[in-house]
Amino acid sequence: MINKFEDQRNEFKIKLTDNLEKVVISFLNADGGNIFIGVDDKGNILGLKGNIDYLQRTIKDRIKDNIRPSTMGLFDVAVLEENNKKYLKIIVAKGYEKPYYLKGMGMSPDSCFIRVGSSIESMNEENILNLFSKRVRNSLKNIKSPLKDLEFKTLKIYYEEKGHEINDNFLKKLDLYTDNKEYNYIAYLLSDNNHVSVQFAKYSGTDVYDLIENEDYGFKSLIKITDNILNKIMLENKTILNSAEQEEKKSKCMITML
């Protein structure tokens, strides 16, 4: 008998079932856990029949092939034995690219699951988006900036205008360093001197060949890039609106003349 209960970290299964991926995903999106196969709900070891090695390989392939992002390095499948009864223990680590989901279904409540007590719950869209935003931030945070000497004049002006105090800990508070105390990729994107190209394109129709304007707003702080593009969009919308109003006035004049 296993000296454990089904809880936040442990799941018991008499045999391999179709919802294995759901259980693994629920642990990846929480704090990790263990799945025991060949064990009943009370922790009694019933054992498994047949080719255990084949079953072990099948489990590994299902977890690797049916879950996204990649689960490589986040799980292990061990064959255990007690009283001549063999059973499997799947050790699942806490994932760092949350949310994990079923391959081919995207990040949706029907595909993202999380462990709540001893049950598996579907995640709502708000939690999915929250985990995804943290995943992006964490990924960029750990990527070292391609440039070492970065300047942040635009960023500091932006925060000063918002009423924030700029001091020696300003960049640290914004989490712009890797664990090795070097500028990370977020710092690079927010710096005044990055080499990232961001292009704004305008088309006369729905075909990509109908390009009538193409302007690069990159090579500066992402703050400035965003501001310039938003201003450009507002200008375009205003131009379209004015053109529509002029056409409407022409139509009214024509109707009056008739």
PDB file of C-alpha atoms in Angstrom:
ATOM      1  CA  MET A   1       0.000   0.000   0.000  1.00  0.00           C
ATOM      2  CA  ILE A   2       1.166   3.522  -0.824  1.00  0.00           C
ATOM      3  CA  ASN A   3       1.364   5.736   2.237  1.00  0.00           C
ATOM      4  CA  LYS A   4      -0.361   8.636   0.461  1.00  0.00           C
ATOM      5  CA  PHE A   5      -3.824   9.941  -0.296  1.00  0.00           C
ATOM      6  CA  GLU A   6      -5.259  11.461  -3.458  1.00  0.00           C
ATOM      7  CA  ASP A   7      -4.745  15.176  -2.981  1.00  0.00           C
ATOM      8  CA  GLN A   8      -3.233  18.286  -4.589  1.00  0.00           C
ATOM      9  CA  ARG A   9      -0.031  16.386  -5.421  1.00  0.00           C
ATOM     10  CA  ASN A  10      -1.119  12.761  -5.951  1.00  0.00           C
ATOM     11  CA  GLU A  11      -3.455  10.926  -8.347  1.00  0.00           C
ATOM     12  CA  PHE A  12      -4.203   7.174  -8.300  1.00  0.00           C
ATOM     13  CA  LYS A  13      -5.322   5.133 -11.323  1.00  0.00           C
ATOM     14  CA  ILE A  14      -6.026   1.424 -11.595  1.00  0.00           C
ATOM     15  CA  LYS A  15      -4.988   1.462 -15.262  1.00  0.00           C
ATOM     16  CA  LEU A  16      -3.922   3.862 -17.996  1.00  0.00           C
ATOM     17  CA  THR A  17      -6.912   5.972 -19.061  1.00  0.00           C
ATOM     18  CA  ASP A  18      -7.794   8.405 -21.832  1.00  0.00           C
ATOM     19  CA  ASN A  19      -7.558  11.437 -19.534  1.00  0.00           C
ATOM     20  CA  LEU A  20      -3.851  10.966 -18.717  1.00  0.00           C
ATOM     21  CA  GLU A  21      -2.912  14.155 -20.598  1.00  0.00           C
ATOM     22  CA  LYS A  22      -5.521  16.168 -18.673  1.00  0.00           C
ATOM     23  CA  VAL A  23      -4.061  15.027 -15.351  1.00  0.00           C
ATOM     24  CA  VAL A  24      -0.505  15.808 -16.442  1.00  0.00           C
ATOM     25  CA  ILE A  25      -1.563  19.257 -17.684  1.00  0.00           C
ATOM     26  CA  SER A  26      -3.329  19.966 -14.388  1.00  0.00           C
ATOM     27  CA  PHE A  27      -0.090  19.260 -12.498  1.00  0.00           C
ATOM     28  CA  LEU A  28       2.058  21.257 -14.946  1.00  0.00           C
ATOM     29  CA  ASN A  29      -0.225  24.273 -14.528  1.00  0.00           C
ATOM     30  CA  ALA A  30      -0.148  23.940 -10.721  1.00  0.00           C
ATOM     31  CA  ASP A  31       2.825  22.917  -8.573  1.00  0.00           C
ATOM     32  CA  GLY A  32       3.582  19.505 -10.018  1.00  0.00           C
ATOM     33  CA  GLY A  33       2.592  16.092  -8.674  1.00  0.00           C
ATOM     34  CA  ASN A  34       2.632  12.317  -9.007  1.00  0.00           C
ATOM     35  CA  ILE A  35       0.406   9.906 -10.925  1.00  0.00           C
ATOM     36  CA  PHE A  36       0.401   6.291  -9.752  1.00  0.00           C
ATOM     37  CA  ILE A  37      -0.902   3.722 -12.252  1.00  0.00           C
ATOM     38  CA  GLY A  38      -1.813   0.289 -10.931  1.00  0.00           C
ATOM     39  CA  VAL A  39      -3.089   1.711  -7.639  1.00  0.00           C
ATOM     40  CA  ASP A  40      -6.714   2.051  -6.482  1.00  0.00           C
ATOM     41  CA  ASP A  41      -8.338   5.124  -4.912  1.00  0.00           C
ATOM     42  CA  LYS A  42      -7.360   4.038  -1.398  1.00  0.00           C
ATOM     43  CA  GLY A  43      -3.680   3.615  -2.264  1.00  0.00           C
ATOM     44  CA  ASN A  44      -3.741  -0.179  -2.512  1.00  0.00           C
ATOM     45  CA  ILE A  45      -1.230  -1.500  -5.057  1.00  0.00           C
ATOM     46  CA  LEU A  46      -3.079  -3.751  -7.511  1.00  0.00           C
ATOM     47  CA  GLY A  47      -0.252  -3.970 -10.010  1.00  0.00           C
ATOM     48  CA  LEU A  48      -0.243  -3.967 -13.800  1.00  0.00           C
ATOM     49  CA  LYS A  49      -0.384  -6.854 -16.251  1.00  0.00           C
ATOM     50  CA  GLY A  50       1.190  -7.119 -19.668  1.00  0.00           C
ATOM     51  CA  ASN A  51       4.303  -5.489 -21.052  1.00  0.00           C
ATOM     52  CA  ILE A  52       5.214  -2.816 -18.498  1.00  0.00           C
ATOM     53  CA  ASP A  53       8.087  -1.452 -20.593  1.00  0.00           C
ATOM     54  CA  TYR A  54       5.747  -0.929 -23.551  1.00  0.00           C
ATOM     55  CA  LEU A  55       3.228   0.828 -21.298  1.00  0.00           C
ATOM     56  CA  GLN A  56       6.016   3.046 -19.960  1.00  0.00           C
ATOM     57  CA  ARG A  57       7.048   4.052 -23.506  1.00  0.00           C
ATOM     58  CA  THR A  58       3.419   4.668 -24.467  1.00  0.00           C
ATOM     59  CA  ILE A  59       2.964   7.044 -21.546  1.00  0.00           C
ATOM     60  CA  LYS A  60       6.142   8.946 -22.388  1.00  0.00           C
ATOM     61  CA  ASP A  61       5.098   9.307 -26.027  1.00  0.00           C
ATOM     62  CA  ARG A  62       1.597  10.508 -25.116  1.00  0.00           C
ATOM     63  CA  ILE A  63       2.902  13.172 -22.754  1.00  0.00           C
ATOM     64  CA  LYS A  64       5.544  14.378 -25.246  1.00  0.00           C
ATOM     65  CA  ASP A  65       3.284  14.318 -28.308  1.00  0.00           C
ATOM     66  CA  ASN A  66      -0.086  15.499 -26.980  1.00  0.00           C
ATOM     67  CA  ILE A  67       0.808  18.412 -24.693  1.00  0.00           C
ATOM     68  CA  ARG A  68       2.067  21.877 -25.570  1.00  0.00           C
ATOM     69  CA  PRO A  69       4.388  23.700 -24.860  1.00  0.00           C
ATOM     70  CA  SER A  70       7.106  21.050 -24.767  1.00  0.00           C
ATOM     71  CA  THR A  71       7.165  18.868 -21.657  1.00  0.00           C
ATOM     72  CA  MET A  72      10.722  17.655 -22.190  1.00  0.00           C
ATOM     73  CA  GLY A  73      12.593  17.556 -18.900  1.00  0.00           C
ATOM     74  CA  LEU A  74       9.416  18.105 -16.883  1.00  0.00           C
ATOM     75  CA  PHE A  75       8.377  14.500 -16.245  1.00  0.00           C
ATOM     76  CA  ASP A  76       9.675  11.003 -15.651  1.00  0.00           C
ATOM     77  CA  VAL A  77       8.037   7.564 -15.657  1.00  0.00           C
ATOM     78  CA  ALA A  78       9.404   5.030 -13.183  1.00  0.00           C
ATOM     79  CA  VAL A  79       8.592   1.327 -12.832  1.00  0.00           C
ATOM     80  CA  LEU A  80       8.161   0.362  -9.162  1.00  0.00           C
ATOM     81  CA  GLU A  81       7.510  -2.996  -7.534  1.00  0.00           C
ATOM     82  CA  GLU A  82       6.110  -4.117  -4.195  1.00  0.00           C
ATOM     83  CA  ASN A  83       5.093  -7.649  -3.191  1.00  0.00           C
ATOM     84  CA  ASN A  84       5.805  -8.825  -6.746  1.00  0.00           C
ATOM     85  CA  LYS A  85       3.342  -6.278  -8.099  1.00  0.00           C
ATOM     86  CA  LYS A  86       4.660  -3.769 -10.609  1.00  0.00           C
ATOM     87  CA  TYR A  87       3.153  -0.315 -10.943  1.00  0.00           C
ATOM     88  CA  LEU A  88       4.124   3.005 -12.512  1.00  0.00           C
ATOM     89  CA  LYS A  89       4.848   6.374 -11.000  1.00  0.00           C
ATOM     90  CA  ILE A  90       4.724   9.428 -13.270  1.00  0.00           C
ATOM     91  CA  ILE A  91       6.555  12.338 -11.663  1.00  0.00           C
ATOM     92  CA  VAL A  92       5.395  15.687 -13.080  1.00  0.00           C
ATOM     93  CA  ALA A  93       7.284  18.890 -12.286  1.00  0.00           C
ATOM     94  CA  LYS A  94       5.858  22.385 -12.038  1.00  0.00           C
ATOM     95  CA  GLY A  95       5.807  23.861 -15.541  1.00  0.00           C
ATOM     96  CA  TYR A  96       7.497  27.170 -16.352  1.00  0.00           C
ATOM     97  CA  GLU A  97       5.760  27.868 -19.676  1.00  0.00           C
ATOM     98  CA  LYS A  98       2.184  27.948 -18.418  1.00  0.00           C
ATOM     99  CA  PRO A  99      -0.490  27.501 -19.497  1.00  0.00           C
ATOM    100  CA  TYR A 100       0.010  23.974 -20.822  1.00  0.00           C
ATOM    101  CA  TYR A 101      -2.762  22.614 -23.025  1.00  0.00           C
ATOM    102  CA  LEU A 102      -3.825  19.766 -25.285  1.00  0.00           C
ATOM    103  CA  LYS A 103      -2.096  19.820 -28.652  1.00  0.00           C
ATOM    104  CA  GLY A 104      -4.311  20.966 -31.506  1.00  0.00           C
ATOM    105  CA  MET A 105      -6.896  22.637 -29.252  1.00  0.00           C
ATOM    106  CA  GLY A 106      -5.112  25.887 -28.386  1.00  0.00           C
ATOM    107  CA  MET A 107      -5.256  27.727 -25.081  1.00  0.00           C
ATOM    108  CA  SER A 108      -8.948  27.417 -24.222  1.00  0.00           C
ATOM    109  CA  PRO A 109     -11.033  26.280 -21.216  1.00  0.00           C
ATOM    110  CA  ASP A 110     -11.593  22.973 -23.055  1.00  0.00           C
ATOM    111  CA  SER A 111      -7.842  22.396 -23.263  1.00  0.00           C
ATOM    112  CA  CYS A 112      -6.253  24.003 -20.172  1.00  0.00           C
ATOM    113  CA  PHE A 113      -6.621  22.320 -16.790  1.00  0.00           C
ATOM    114  CA  ILE A 114      -5.353  22.893 -13.266  1.00  0.00           C
ATOM    115  CA  ARG A 115      -5.188  20.819 -10.099  1.00  0.00           C
ATOM    116  CA  VAL A 116      -7.567  21.933  -7.347  1.00  0.00           C
ATOM    117  CA  GLY A 117      -7.363  19.612  -4.358  1.00  0.00           C
ATOM    118  CA  SER A 118      -7.795  16.094  -5.724  1.00  0.00           C
ATOM    119  CA  SER A 119      -9.816  17.201  -8.764  1.00  0.00           C
ATOM    120  CA  ILE A 120      -9.028  18.491 -12.239  1.00  0.00           C
ATOM    121  CA  GLU A 121     -10.653  21.805 -13.129  1.00  0.00           C
ATOM    122  CA  SER A 122     -10.936  23.603 -16.460  1.00  0.00           C
ATOM    123  CA  MET A 123      -9.275  27.004 -16.394  1.00  0.00           C
ATOM    124  CA  ASN A 124     -11.284  30.098 -17.297  1.00  0.00           C
ATOM    125  CA  GLU A 125     -10.134  32.505 -19.977  1.00  0.00           C
ATOM    126  CA  GLU A 126      -8.967  35.116 -17.453  1.00  0.00           C
ATOM    127  CA  ASN A 127      -6.626  32.649 -15.728  1.00  0.00           C
ATOM    128  CA  ILE A 128      -5.354  31.386 -19.072  1.00  0.00           C
ATOM    129  CA  LEU A 129      -4.480  34.896 -20.241  1.00  0.00           C
ATOM    130  CA  ASN A 130      -2.894  35.716 -16.891  1.00  0.00           C
ATOM    131  CA  LEU A 131      -0.625  32.656 -17.020  1.00  0.00           C
ATOM    132  CA  PHE A 132       0.254  33.329 -20.656  1.00  0.00           C
ATOM    133  CA  SER A 133       1.257  36.938 -19.923  1.00  0.00           C
ATOM    134  CA  LYS A 134       3.515  35.713 -17.108  1.00  0.00           C
ATOM    135  CA  ARG A 135       5.029  33.115 -19.436  1.00  0.00           C
ATOM    136  CA  VAL A 136       5.951  35.783 -21.994  1.00  0.00           C
ATOM    137  CA  ARG A 137       7.409  38.080 -19.347  1.00  0.00           C
ATOM    138  CA  ASN A 138       9.407  35.282 -17.758  1.00  0.00           C
ATOM    139  CA  SER A 139      10.741  34.107 -21.113  1.00  0.00           C
ATOM    140  CA  LEU A 140      11.924  37.558 -22.161  1.00  0.00           C
ATOM    141  CA  LYS A 141      13.268  38.248 -18.690  1.00  0.00           C
ATOM    142  CA  ASN A 142      15.711  35.354 -18.948  1.00  0.00           C
ATOM    143  CA  ILE A 143      17.012  36.266 -22.415  1.00  0.00           C
ATOM    144  CA  LYS A 144      20.119  38.438 -22.295  1.00  0.00           C
ATOM    145  CA  SER A 145      20.054  41.730 -24.198  1.00  0.00           C
ATOM    146  CA  PRO A 146      22.052  41.666 -27.485  1.00  0.00           C
ATOM    147  CA  LEU A 147      23.548  45.025 -26.476  1.00  0.00           C
ATOM    148  CA  LYS A 148      25.296  45.875 -23.224  1.00  0.00           C
ATOM    149  CA  ASP A 149      25.282  49.689 -23.227  1.00  0.00           C
ATOM    150  CA  LEU A 150      21.624  50.700 -23.130  1.00  0.00           C
ATOM    151  CA  GLU A 151      20.039  54.109 -22.539  1.00  0.00           C
ATOM    152  CA  PHE A 152      16.525  54.711 -21.203  1.00  0.00           C
ATOM    153  CA  LYS A 153      15.762  58.419 -21.671  1.00  0.00           C
ATOM    154  CA  THR A 154      12.369  57.798 -23.313  1.00  0.00           C
ATOM    155  CA  LEU A 155      11.347  55.275 -20.669  1.00  0.00           C
ATOM    156  CA  LYS A 156      12.310  57.597 -17.816  1.00  0.00           C
ATOM    157  CA  ILE A 157      10.413  60.529 -19.351  1.00  0.00           C
ATOM    158  CA  TYR A 158       7.342  58.315 -19.739  1.00  0.00           C
ATOM    159  CA  TYR A 159       7.385  57.291 -16.076  1.00  0.00           C
ATOM    160  CA  GLU A 160       8.123  60.818 -14.869  1.00  0.00           C
ATOM    161  CA  GLU A 161       5.074  62.063 -16.780  1.00  0.00           C
ATOM    162  CA  LYS A 162       3.037  59.375 -14.995  1.00  0.00           C
ATOM    163  CA  GLY A 163       4.215  60.739 -11.638  1.00  0.00           C
ATOM    164  CA  HIS A 164       6.663  57.963 -10.760  1.00  0.00           C
ATOM    165  CA  GLU A 165       9.939  58.668  -8.983  1.00  0.00           C
ATOM    166  CA  ILE A 166      13.089  57.877 -10.947  1.00  0.00           C
ATOM    167  CA  ASN A 167      15.946  56.643  -8.757  1.00  0.00           C
ATOM    168  CA  ASP A 168      18.854  54.215  -8.822  1.00  0.00           C
ATOM    169  CA  ASN A 169      16.499  51.240  -8.361  1.00  0.00           C
ATOM    170  CA  PHE A 170      14.210  52.298 -11.215  1.00  0.00           C
ATOM    171  CA  LEU A 171      15.378  49.654 -13.713  1.00  0.00           C
ATOM    172  CA  LYS A 172      15.555  46.950 -11.058  1.00  0.00           C
ATOM    173  CA  LYS A 173      11.945  47.578 -10.018  1.00  0.00           C
ATOM    174  CA  LEU A 174      10.899  47.098 -13.639  1.00  0.00           C
ATOM    175  CA  ASP A 175      12.652  43.690 -13.641  1.00  0.00           C
ATOM    176  CA  LEU A 176      14.979  44.616 -16.515  1.00  0.00           C
ATOM    177  CA  TYR A 177      17.856  42.365 -15.443  1.00  0.00           C
ATOM    178  CA  THR A 178      18.567  38.660 -15.823  1.00  0.00           C
ATOM    179  CA  ASP A 179      19.530  36.555 -12.814  1.00  0.00           C
ATOM    180  CA  ASN A 180      23.160  37.271 -13.754  1.00  0.00           C
ATOM    181  CA  LYS A 181      22.606  41.026 -13.297  1.00  0.00           C
ATOM    182  CA  GLU A 182      22.767  41.734 -17.041  1.00  0.00           C
ATOM    183  CA  TYR A 183      20.210  43.648 -19.096  1.00  0.00           C
ATOM    184  CA  ASN A 184      17.484  41.294 -20.343  1.00  0.00           C
ATOM    185  CA  TYR A 185      15.519  41.404 -23.605  1.00  0.00           C
ATOM    186  CA  ILE A 186      12.721  43.483 -22.071  1.00  0.00           C
ATOM    187  CA  ALA A 187      15.324  46.146 -21.245  1.00  0.00           C
ATOM    188  CA  TYR A 188      16.577  45.916 -24.823  1.00  0.00           C
ATOM    189  CA  LEU A 189      13.082  46.526 -26.244  1.00  0.00           C
ATOM    190  CA  LEU A 190      12.491  49.499 -23.926  1.00  0.00           C
ATOM    191  CA  SER A 191      15.902  51.084 -24.497  1.00  0.00           C
ATOM    192  CA  ASP A 192      16.513  54.075 -26.782  1.00  0.00           C
ATOM    193  CA  ASN A 193      18.988  52.224 -28.980  1.00  0.00           C
ATOM    194  CA  ASN A 194      17.586  48.805 -29.860  1.00  0.00           C
ATOM    195  CA  HIS A 195      17.807  47.374 -33.391  1.00  0.00           C
ATOM    196  CA  VAL A 196      14.259  46.022 -33.660  1.00  0.00           C
ATOM    197  CA  SER A 197      12.345  46.837 -36.845  1.00  0.00           C
ATOM    198  CA  VAL A 198       8.601  47.512 -36.502  1.00  0.00           C
ATOM    199  CA  GLN A 199       6.886  48.266 -39.802  1.00  0.00           C
ATOM    200  CA  PHE A 200       3.535  49.885 -40.480  1.00  0.00           C
ATOM    201  CA  ALA A 201       1.976  48.893 -43.804  1.00  0.00           C
ATOM    202  CA  LYS A 202      -1.055  50.299 -45.586  1.00  0.00           C
ATOM    203  CA  TYR A 203      -2.892  48.567 -48.427  1.00  0.00           C
ATOM    204  CA  SER A 204      -5.490  49.837 -50.868  1.00  0.00           C
ATOM    205  CA  GLY A 205      -7.383  46.554 -50.712  1.00  0.00           C
ATOM    206  CA  THR A 206      -7.288  43.124 -49.121  1.00  0.00           C
ATOM    207  CA  ASP A 207      -4.454  41.819 -51.302  1.00  0.00           C
ATOM    208  CA  VAL A 208      -0.882  41.973 -49.985  1.00  0.00           C
ATOM    209  CA  TYR A 209       0.224  43.183 -53.415  1.00  0.00           C
ATOM    210  CA  ASP A 210      -1.829  46.402 -53.059  1.00  0.00           C
ATOM    211  CA  LEU A 211       0.794  48.045 -50.833  1.00  0.00           C
ATOM    212  CA  ILE A 212       0.575  51.847 -50.950  1.00  0.00           C
ATOM    213  CA  GLU A 213       2.583  52.780 -47.869  1.00  0.00           C
ATOM    214  CA  ASN A 214       5.271  51.109 -45.796  1.00  0.00           C
ATOM    215  CA  GLU A 215       7.070  52.898 -42.970  1.00  0.00           C
ATOM    216  CA  ASP A 216       9.462  51.585 -40.329  1.00  0.00           C
ATOM    217  CA  TYR A 217       8.793  52.896 -36.814  1.00  0.00           C
ATOM    218  CA  GLY A 218      11.431  50.747 -35.132  1.00  0.00           C
ATOM    219  CA  PHE A 219      14.987  51.250 -33.864  1.00  0.00           C
ATOM    220  CA  LYS A 220      13.840  53.139 -30.783  1.00  0.00           C
ATOM    221  CA  SER A 221      12.180  52.470 -27.433  1.00  0.00           C
ATOM    222  CA  LEU A 222       9.053  50.332 -27.593  1.00  0.00           C
ATOM    223  CA  ILE A 223       7.337  53.155 -25.696  1.00  0.00           C
ATOM    224  CA  LYS A 224       8.061  55.583 -28.546  1.00  0.00           C
ATOM    225  CA  ILE A 225       7.235  53.008 -31.222  1.00  0.00           C
ATOM    226  CA  THR A 226       3.824  52.329 -29.693  1.00  0.00           C
ATOM    227  CA  ASP A 227       3.078  56.039 -29.367  1.00  0.00           C
ATOM    228  CA  ASN A 228       4.046  56.735 -32.998  1.00  0.00           C
ATOM    229  CA  ILE A 229       1.988  53.865 -34.373  1.00  0.00           C
ATOM    230  CA  LEU A 230      -1.093  54.823 -32.345  1.00  0.00           C
ATOM    231  CA  ASN A 231      -0.783  58.410 -33.603  1.00  0.00           C
ATOM    232  CA  LYS A 232      -0.480  57.082 -37.151  1.00  0.00           C
ATOM    233  CA  ILE A 233      -3.604  54.946 -36.776  1.00  0.00           C
ATOM    234  CA  MET A 234      -5.557  57.884 -35.321  1.00  0.00           C
ATOM    235  CA  LEU A 235      -4.463  60.045 -38.266  1.00  0.00           C
ATOM    236  CA  GLU A 236      -5.518  57.366 -40.752  1.00  0.00           C
ATOM    237  CA  ASN A 237      -8.906  56.948 -39.058  1.00  0.00           C
ATOM    238  CA  LYS A 238      -9.428  60.715 -39.040  1.00  0.00           C
ATOM    239  CA  THR A 239      -8.576  60.914 -42.751  1.00  0.00           C
ATOM    240  CA  ILE A 240     -11.005  58.103 -43.561  1.00  0.00           C
ATOM    241  CA  LEU A 241     -13.721  59.728 -41.436  1.00  0.00           C
ATOM    242  CA  ASN A 242     -13.209  63.112 -43.099  1.00  0.00           C
ATOM    243  CA  SER A 243     -13.378  61.497 -46.539  1.00  0.00           C
ATOM    244  CA  ALA A 244     -16.600  59.746 -45.608  1.00  0.00           C
ATOM    245  CA  GLU A 245     -18.116  63.008 -44.333  1.00  0.00           C
ATOM    246  CA  GLN A 246     -17.156  64.805 -47.541  1.00  0.00           C
ATOM    247  CA  GLU A 247     -18.774  62.074 -49.628  1.00  0.00           C
ATOM    248  CA  GLU A 248     -21.896  62.316 -47.505  1.00  0.00           C
ATOM    249  CA  LYS A 249     -22.037  66.103 -48.023  1.00  0.00           C
ATOM    250  CA  LYS A 250     -21.650  65.647 -51.778  1.00  0.00           C
ATOM    251  CA  SER A 251     -24.526  63.188 -51.785  1.00  0.00           C
ATOM    252  CA  LYS A 252     -26.738  65.626 -49.877  1.00  0.00           C
ATOM    253  CA  CYS A 253     -25.868  68.432 -52.297  1.00  0.00           C
ATOM    254  CA  MET A 254     -26.718  66.247 -55.261  1.00  0.00           C
ATOM    255  CA  ILE A 255     -30.041  65.274 -53.696  1.00  0.00           C
ATOM    256  CA  THR A 256     -30.871  68.943 -53.028  1.00  0.00           C
ATOM    257  CA  MET A 257     -30.047  69.950 -56.581  1.00  0.00           C
ATOM    258  CA  LEU A 258     -32.296  67.242 -57.951  1.00  0.00           C
TER     259      LEU A 258
END
